[in-house]
Short mmCIF file of C-alpha atoms in Angstrom, two decimals:
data_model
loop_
_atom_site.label_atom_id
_atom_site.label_comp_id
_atom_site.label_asym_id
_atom_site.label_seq_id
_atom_site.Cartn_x
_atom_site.Cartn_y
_atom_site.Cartn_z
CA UNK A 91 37.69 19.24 -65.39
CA UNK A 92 39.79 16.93 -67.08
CA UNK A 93 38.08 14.73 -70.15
CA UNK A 94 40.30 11.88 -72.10
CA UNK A 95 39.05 8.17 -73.72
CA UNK A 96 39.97 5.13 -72.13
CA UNK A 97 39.06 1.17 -72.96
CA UNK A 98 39.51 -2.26 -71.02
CA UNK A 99 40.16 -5.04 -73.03
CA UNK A 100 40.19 -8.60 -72.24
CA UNK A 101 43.37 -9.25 -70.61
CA UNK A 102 43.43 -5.99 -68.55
CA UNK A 103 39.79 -7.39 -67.19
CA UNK A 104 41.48 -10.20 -66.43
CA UNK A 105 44.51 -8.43 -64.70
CA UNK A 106 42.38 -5.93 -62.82
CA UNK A 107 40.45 -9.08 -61.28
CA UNK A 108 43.65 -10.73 -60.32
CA UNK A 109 44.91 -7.21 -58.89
CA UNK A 110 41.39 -7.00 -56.87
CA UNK A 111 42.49 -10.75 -55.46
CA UNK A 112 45.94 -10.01 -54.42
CA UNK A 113 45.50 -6.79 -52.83
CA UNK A 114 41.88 -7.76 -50.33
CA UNK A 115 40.86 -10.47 -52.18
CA UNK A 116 41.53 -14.21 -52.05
CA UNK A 117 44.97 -14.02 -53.11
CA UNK A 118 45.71 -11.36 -50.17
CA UNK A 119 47.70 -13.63 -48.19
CA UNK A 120 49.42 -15.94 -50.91
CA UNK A 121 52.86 -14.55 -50.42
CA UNK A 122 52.91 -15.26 -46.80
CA UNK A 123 50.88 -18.89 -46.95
CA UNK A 124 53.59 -19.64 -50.02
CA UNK A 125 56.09 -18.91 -47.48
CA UNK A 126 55.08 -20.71 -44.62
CA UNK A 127 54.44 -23.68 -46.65
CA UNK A 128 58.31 -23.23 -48.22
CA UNK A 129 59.23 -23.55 -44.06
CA UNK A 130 57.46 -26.48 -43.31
CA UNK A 131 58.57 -28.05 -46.95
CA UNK A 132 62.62 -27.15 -45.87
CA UNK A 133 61.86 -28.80 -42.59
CA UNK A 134 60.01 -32.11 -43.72
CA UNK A 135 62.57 -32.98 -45.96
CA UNK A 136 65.33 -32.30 -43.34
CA UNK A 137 63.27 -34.78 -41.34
CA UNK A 138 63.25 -37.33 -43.84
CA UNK A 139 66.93 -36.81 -44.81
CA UNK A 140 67.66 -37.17 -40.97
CA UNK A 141 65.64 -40.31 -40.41
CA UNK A 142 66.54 -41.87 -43.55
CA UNK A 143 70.92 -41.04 -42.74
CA UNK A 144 69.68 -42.58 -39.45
CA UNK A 145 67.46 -44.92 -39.42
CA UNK A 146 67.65 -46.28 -43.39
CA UNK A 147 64.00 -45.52 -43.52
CA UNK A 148 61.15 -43.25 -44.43
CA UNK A 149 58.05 -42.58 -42.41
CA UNK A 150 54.74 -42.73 -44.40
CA UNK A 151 53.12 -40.30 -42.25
CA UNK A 152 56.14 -37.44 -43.03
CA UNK A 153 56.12 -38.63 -46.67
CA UNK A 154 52.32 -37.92 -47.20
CA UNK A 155 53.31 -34.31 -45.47
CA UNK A 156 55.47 -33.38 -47.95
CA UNK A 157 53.25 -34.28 -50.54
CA UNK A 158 50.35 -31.95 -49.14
CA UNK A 159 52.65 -29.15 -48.79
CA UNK A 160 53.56 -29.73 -52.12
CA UNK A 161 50.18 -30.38 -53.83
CA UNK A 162 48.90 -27.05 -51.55
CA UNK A 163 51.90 -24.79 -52.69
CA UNK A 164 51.28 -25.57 -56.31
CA UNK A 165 47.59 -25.02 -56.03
CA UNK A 166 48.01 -21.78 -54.45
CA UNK A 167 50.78 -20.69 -56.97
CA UNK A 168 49.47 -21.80 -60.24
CA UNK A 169 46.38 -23.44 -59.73
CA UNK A 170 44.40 -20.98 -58.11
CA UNK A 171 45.69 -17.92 -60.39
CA UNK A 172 44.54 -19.78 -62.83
CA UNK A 173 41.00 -20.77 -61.83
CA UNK A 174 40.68 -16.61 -61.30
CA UNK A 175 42.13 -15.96 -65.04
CA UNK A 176 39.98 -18.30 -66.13
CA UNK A 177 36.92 -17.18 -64.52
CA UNK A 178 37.62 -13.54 -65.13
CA UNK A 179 38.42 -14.11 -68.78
CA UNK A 180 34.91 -16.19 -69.49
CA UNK A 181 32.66 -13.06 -67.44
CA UNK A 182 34.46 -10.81 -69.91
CA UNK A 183 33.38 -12.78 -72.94
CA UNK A 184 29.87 -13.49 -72.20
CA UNK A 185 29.42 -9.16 -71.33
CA UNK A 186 30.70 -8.92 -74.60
CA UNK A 187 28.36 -11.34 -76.22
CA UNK A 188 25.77 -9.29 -74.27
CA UNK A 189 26.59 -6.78 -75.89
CA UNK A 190 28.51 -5.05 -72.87
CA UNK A 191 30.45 -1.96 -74.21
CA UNK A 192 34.31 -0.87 -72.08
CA UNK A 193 35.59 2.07 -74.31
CA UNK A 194 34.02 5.28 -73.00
CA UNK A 195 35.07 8.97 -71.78
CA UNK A 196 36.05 9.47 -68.44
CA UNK A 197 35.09 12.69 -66.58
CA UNK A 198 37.56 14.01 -63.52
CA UNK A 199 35.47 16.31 -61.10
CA UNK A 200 36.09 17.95 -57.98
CA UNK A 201 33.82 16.05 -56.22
CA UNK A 202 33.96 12.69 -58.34
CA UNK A 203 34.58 10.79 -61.38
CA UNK A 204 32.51 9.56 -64.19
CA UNK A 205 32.65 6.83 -67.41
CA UNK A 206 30.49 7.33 -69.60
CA UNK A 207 29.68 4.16 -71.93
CA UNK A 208 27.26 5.13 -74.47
CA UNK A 209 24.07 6.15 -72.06
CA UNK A 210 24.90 4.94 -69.35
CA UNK A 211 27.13 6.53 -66.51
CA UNK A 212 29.43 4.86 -63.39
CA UNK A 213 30.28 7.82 -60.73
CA UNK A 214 32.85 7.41 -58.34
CA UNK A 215 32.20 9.55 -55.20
CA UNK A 216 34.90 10.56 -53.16
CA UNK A 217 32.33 10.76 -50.21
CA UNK A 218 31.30 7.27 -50.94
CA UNK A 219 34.35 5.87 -49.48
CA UNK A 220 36.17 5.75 -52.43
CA UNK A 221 39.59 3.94 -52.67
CA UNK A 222 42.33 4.26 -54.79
CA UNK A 223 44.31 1.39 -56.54
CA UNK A 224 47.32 1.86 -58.60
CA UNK A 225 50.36 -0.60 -60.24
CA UNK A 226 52.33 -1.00 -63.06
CA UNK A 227 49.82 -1.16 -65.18
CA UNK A 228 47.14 0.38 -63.99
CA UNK A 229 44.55 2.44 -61.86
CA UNK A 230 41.57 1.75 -60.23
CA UNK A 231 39.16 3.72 -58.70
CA UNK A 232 36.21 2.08 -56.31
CA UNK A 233 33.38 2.91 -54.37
CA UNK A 234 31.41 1.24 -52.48
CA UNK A 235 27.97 1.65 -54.09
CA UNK A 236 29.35 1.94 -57.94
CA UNK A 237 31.30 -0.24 -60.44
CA UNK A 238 35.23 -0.31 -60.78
CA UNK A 239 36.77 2.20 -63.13
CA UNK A 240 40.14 0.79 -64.45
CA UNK A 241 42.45 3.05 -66.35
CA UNK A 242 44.67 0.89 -68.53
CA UNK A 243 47.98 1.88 -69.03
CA UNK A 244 47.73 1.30 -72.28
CA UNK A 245 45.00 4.54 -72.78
CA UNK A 246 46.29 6.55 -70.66
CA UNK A 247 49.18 9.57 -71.94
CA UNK A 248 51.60 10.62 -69.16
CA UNK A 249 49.47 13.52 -68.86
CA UNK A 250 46.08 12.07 -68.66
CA UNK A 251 47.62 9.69 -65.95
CA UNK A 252 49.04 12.95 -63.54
CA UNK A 253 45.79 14.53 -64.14
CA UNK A 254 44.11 12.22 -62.34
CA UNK A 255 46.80 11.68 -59.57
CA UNK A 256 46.78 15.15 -59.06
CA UNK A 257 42.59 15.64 -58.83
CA UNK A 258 41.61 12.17 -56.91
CA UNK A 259 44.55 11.28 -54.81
CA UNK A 260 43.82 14.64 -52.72
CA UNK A 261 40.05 13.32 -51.62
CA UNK A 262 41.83 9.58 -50.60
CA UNK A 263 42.76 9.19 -47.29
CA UNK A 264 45.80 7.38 -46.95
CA UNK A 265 44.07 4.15 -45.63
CA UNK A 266 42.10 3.95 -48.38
CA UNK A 267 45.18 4.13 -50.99
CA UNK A 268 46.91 0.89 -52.19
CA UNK A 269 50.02 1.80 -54.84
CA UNK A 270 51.75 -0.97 -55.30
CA UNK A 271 53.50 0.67 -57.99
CA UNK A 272 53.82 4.11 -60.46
CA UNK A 273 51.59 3.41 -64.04
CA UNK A 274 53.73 4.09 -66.61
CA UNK A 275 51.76 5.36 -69.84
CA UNK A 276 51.88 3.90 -72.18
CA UNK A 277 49.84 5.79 -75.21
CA UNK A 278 51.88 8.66 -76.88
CA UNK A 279 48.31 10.45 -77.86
CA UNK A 280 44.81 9.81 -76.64
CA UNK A 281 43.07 6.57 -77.88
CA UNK A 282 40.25 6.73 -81.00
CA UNK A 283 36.91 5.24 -80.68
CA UNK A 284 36.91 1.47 -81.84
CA UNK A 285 35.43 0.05 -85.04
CA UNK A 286 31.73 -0.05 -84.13
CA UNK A 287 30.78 -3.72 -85.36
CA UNK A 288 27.44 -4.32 -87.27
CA UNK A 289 25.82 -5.80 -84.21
CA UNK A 290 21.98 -6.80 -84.90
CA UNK A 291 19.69 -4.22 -83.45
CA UNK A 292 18.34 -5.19 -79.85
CA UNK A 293 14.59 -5.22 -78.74
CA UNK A 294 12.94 -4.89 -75.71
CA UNK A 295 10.90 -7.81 -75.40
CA UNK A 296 9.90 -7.39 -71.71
CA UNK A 297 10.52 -4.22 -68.90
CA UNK A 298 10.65 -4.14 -65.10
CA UNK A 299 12.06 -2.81 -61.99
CA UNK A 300 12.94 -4.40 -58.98
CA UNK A 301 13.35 -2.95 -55.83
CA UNK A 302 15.16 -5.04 -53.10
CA UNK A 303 15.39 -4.75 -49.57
CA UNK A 304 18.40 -4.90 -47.46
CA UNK A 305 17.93 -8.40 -46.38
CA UNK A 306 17.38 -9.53 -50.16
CA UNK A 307 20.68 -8.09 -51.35
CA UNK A 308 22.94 -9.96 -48.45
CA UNK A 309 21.40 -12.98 -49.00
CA UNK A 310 21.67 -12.67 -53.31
CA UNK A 311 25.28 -11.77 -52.08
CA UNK A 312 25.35 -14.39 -49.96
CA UNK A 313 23.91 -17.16 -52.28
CA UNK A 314 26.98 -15.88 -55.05
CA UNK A 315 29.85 -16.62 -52.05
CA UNK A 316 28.08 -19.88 -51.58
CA UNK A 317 28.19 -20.74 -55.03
CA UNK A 318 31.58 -20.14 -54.97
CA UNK A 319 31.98 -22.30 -52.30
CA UNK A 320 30.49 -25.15 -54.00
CA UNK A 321 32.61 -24.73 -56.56
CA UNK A 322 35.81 -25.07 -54.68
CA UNK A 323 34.56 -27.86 -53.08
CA UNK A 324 36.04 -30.81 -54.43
CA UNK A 325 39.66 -29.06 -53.67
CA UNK A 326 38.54 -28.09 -50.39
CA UNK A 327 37.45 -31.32 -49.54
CA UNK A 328 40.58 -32.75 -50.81
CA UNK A 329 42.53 -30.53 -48.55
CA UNK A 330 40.74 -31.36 -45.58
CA UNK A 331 40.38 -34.61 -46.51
CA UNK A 332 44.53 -35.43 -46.22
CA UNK A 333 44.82 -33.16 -43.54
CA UNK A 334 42.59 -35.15 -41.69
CA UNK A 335 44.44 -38.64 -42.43
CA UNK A 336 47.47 -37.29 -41.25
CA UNK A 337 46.43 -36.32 -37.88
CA UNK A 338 44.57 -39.50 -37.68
CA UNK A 339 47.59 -41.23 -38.47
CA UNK A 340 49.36 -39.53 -36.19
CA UNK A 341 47.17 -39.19 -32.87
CA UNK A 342 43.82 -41.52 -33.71
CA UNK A 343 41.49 -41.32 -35.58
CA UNK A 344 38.97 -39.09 -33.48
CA UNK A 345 41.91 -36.28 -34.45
CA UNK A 346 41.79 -37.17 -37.48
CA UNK A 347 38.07 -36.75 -37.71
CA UNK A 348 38.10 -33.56 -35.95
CA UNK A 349 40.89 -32.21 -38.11
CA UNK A 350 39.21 -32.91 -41.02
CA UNK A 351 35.75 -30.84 -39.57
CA UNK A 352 37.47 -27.90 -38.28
CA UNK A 353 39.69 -27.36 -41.32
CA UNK A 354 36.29 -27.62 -43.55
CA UNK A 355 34.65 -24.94 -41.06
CA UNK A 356 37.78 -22.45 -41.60
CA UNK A 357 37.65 -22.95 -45.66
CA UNK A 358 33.44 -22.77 -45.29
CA UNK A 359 33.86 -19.66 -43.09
CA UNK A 360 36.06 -16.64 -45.61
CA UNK A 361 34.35 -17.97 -48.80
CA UNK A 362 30.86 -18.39 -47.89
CA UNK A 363 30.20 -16.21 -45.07
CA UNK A 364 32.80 -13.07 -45.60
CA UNK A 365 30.59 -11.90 -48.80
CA UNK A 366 27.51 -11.84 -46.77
CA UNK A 367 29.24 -9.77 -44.07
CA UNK A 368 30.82 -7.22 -46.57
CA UNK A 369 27.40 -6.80 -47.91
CA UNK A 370 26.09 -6.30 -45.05
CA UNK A 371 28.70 -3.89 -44.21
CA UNK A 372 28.02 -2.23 -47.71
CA UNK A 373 24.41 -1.80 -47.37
CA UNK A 374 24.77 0.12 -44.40
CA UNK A 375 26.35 3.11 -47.29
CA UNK A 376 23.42 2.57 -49.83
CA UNK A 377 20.60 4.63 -50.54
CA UNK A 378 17.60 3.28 -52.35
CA UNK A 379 18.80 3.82 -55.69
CA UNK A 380 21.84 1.16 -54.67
CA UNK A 381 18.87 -1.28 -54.04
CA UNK A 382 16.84 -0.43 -57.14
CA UNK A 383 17.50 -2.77 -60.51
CA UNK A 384 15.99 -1.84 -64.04
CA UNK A 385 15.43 -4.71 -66.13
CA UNK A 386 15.34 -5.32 -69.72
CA UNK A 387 14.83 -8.34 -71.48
CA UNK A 388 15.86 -8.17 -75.06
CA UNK A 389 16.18 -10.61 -77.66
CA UNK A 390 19.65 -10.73 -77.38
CA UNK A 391 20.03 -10.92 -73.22
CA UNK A 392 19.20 -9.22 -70.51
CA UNK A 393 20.36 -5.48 -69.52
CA UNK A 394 19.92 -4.32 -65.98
CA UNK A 395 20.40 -0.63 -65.05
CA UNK A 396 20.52 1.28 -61.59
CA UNK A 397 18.93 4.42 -61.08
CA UNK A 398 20.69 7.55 -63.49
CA UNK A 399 22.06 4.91 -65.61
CA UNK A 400 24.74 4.84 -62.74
CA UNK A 401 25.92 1.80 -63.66
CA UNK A 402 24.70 -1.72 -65.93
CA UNK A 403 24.99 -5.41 -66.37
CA UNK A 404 24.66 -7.24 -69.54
CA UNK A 405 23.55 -11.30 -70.17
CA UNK A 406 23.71 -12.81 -73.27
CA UNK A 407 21.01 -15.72 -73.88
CA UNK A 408 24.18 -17.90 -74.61
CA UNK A 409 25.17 -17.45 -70.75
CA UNK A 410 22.50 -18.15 -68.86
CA UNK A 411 22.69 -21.31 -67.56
CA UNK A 412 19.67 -21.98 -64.98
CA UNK A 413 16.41 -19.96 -64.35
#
């Protein structure tokens, strides 16, 4: 059994979200849409250079294209990073406030693998369809019914990092593997325990336990993809939006109309319905305790626990913005 420290601090939250979004999450297919939108950008402005060598003048309609696949390739390379980063880097900050702890010891077992923050415990089990997640700069382990564990590069010693290569890798099928590249250690010895700050003592103010059913966890699932949605929706609407004015300019407006429907529908569909079927699909692997929440409100936030301490969320008053 292998036992070493390891931490996650702001920025490696940040890049572990962003590393979730390019390899199954939104950012999956950015290299390829980038692409395609780099074609269709090469051959707009060969049309324009054509029909303005020929003709001495532009078409509005093929000008307008160019700037969507502009405005659209700049979203999807800067702006939408970005709005991730940025979104990532403010949950980190209010956990904190909340009084959310990251350094803790990790555990390597045969049969899985364990953080342990203060009293409270993630597992990893291998039988839980585990996957494995590595790059440059880090590994991640998953599970469908537990939390991430991230191992920064920056805790890990070259031997800590084979360690665990060498005692999870063999329960991870293949399919379940993404390495997009070898972590390179960086720590020459194992990490100490940060300063503990003089945080004021928390009390519990009020206690409860909720149990959910499966229906109630899809749709709270389901409500946070749709919130999501919302969010997005001024640049979704803008999308569709010119989309839709350039097939109406081009073959009526009733095109143009439907364009601007059917593109809406294919945004609506991945953002707000995919997390309601993945937790659907995930609540198929849950047991009870998966569906069971521990509640504690405190006079500094709210904690809530699973079953065995398996796993917690933190909510500073400061962050909660509707009740």
């Amino acid at each position: 059994m292998g036992v070493f420290p390891v931490d996650l601090n702001r920025e490696e939250y940040i890049a572990f979200n962003l590393f979730l979004a390019k390899n199954g999450g939104i950012l999956r297919f950015r290299k390829g849409q980038l692409i395609l939108f780099s074609l269709l950008l090469v051959f707009s402005l060969a049309m324009l250079l054509v029909e303005w060598m020929t003709l001495g003048s532009l078409d509005v309609v093929l000008l307008l294209v160019v700037v969507f696949i502009v405005l659209a390739g700049a979203f999807l390379q800067y702006g939408l990073p970005a709005y991730l980063r940025r979104n990532a880097g403010r949950n980190y900050d209010q956990s904190v406030t909340g009084g959310q702890q990251y350094y803790g010891m990790l555990y390597l077992y045969p049969d899985r693998v364990e953080k342990v923050v203060g009293d409270v415990t993630n597992v990893i089990r291998y039988a839980d369809n585990a996957a494995y997640m590595e790059n440059d700069d880090m590994i991640v382990l998953l599970a469908s019914a537990s939390r991430a564990i991230v191992l920064p590069a920056r805790c890990m010693t070259g031997e800590d990092a084979e360690q665990v290569r060498q005692t999870v890798l063999p329960h991870i099928p293949p399919m379940r593997r993404r390495i997009i590249g070898k972590m390179v250690a960086k720590a020459e010895r194992r990490m100490d325990a940060p300063a503990i700050q003089n945080i004021e003592e928390q009390q519990d103010l009020l206690t409860l336990t909720v149990q959910y059913t499966p229906e109630e966890f899809v749709k709270m699932v389901g409500d946070a993809g749709m919130r999501t949605y919302v969010r997005m929706l001024p640049f979704f609407s803008i999308i569709s939006l010119f989309s839709g004015l350039l097939f109406g300019m081009l073959s009526g407006y009733l095109v143009g109309f439907a364009a601007f429907v059917v593109i809406m529908l294919l945004l609506f569909f991945p953002t707000a319905l995919g997390s309601r079927l993945r937790a659907r699909h995930a609540v198929q692997t849950m047991d009870a305790n998966g569906l069971t929440l521990h509640l504690r409100f405190t006079n500094r936030g709210i904690i809530g626990t699973t079953p065995g301490q398996i796993g917690e969320m933190r909510l500073a008053w400061t962050a909660v913005q509707h009740a």
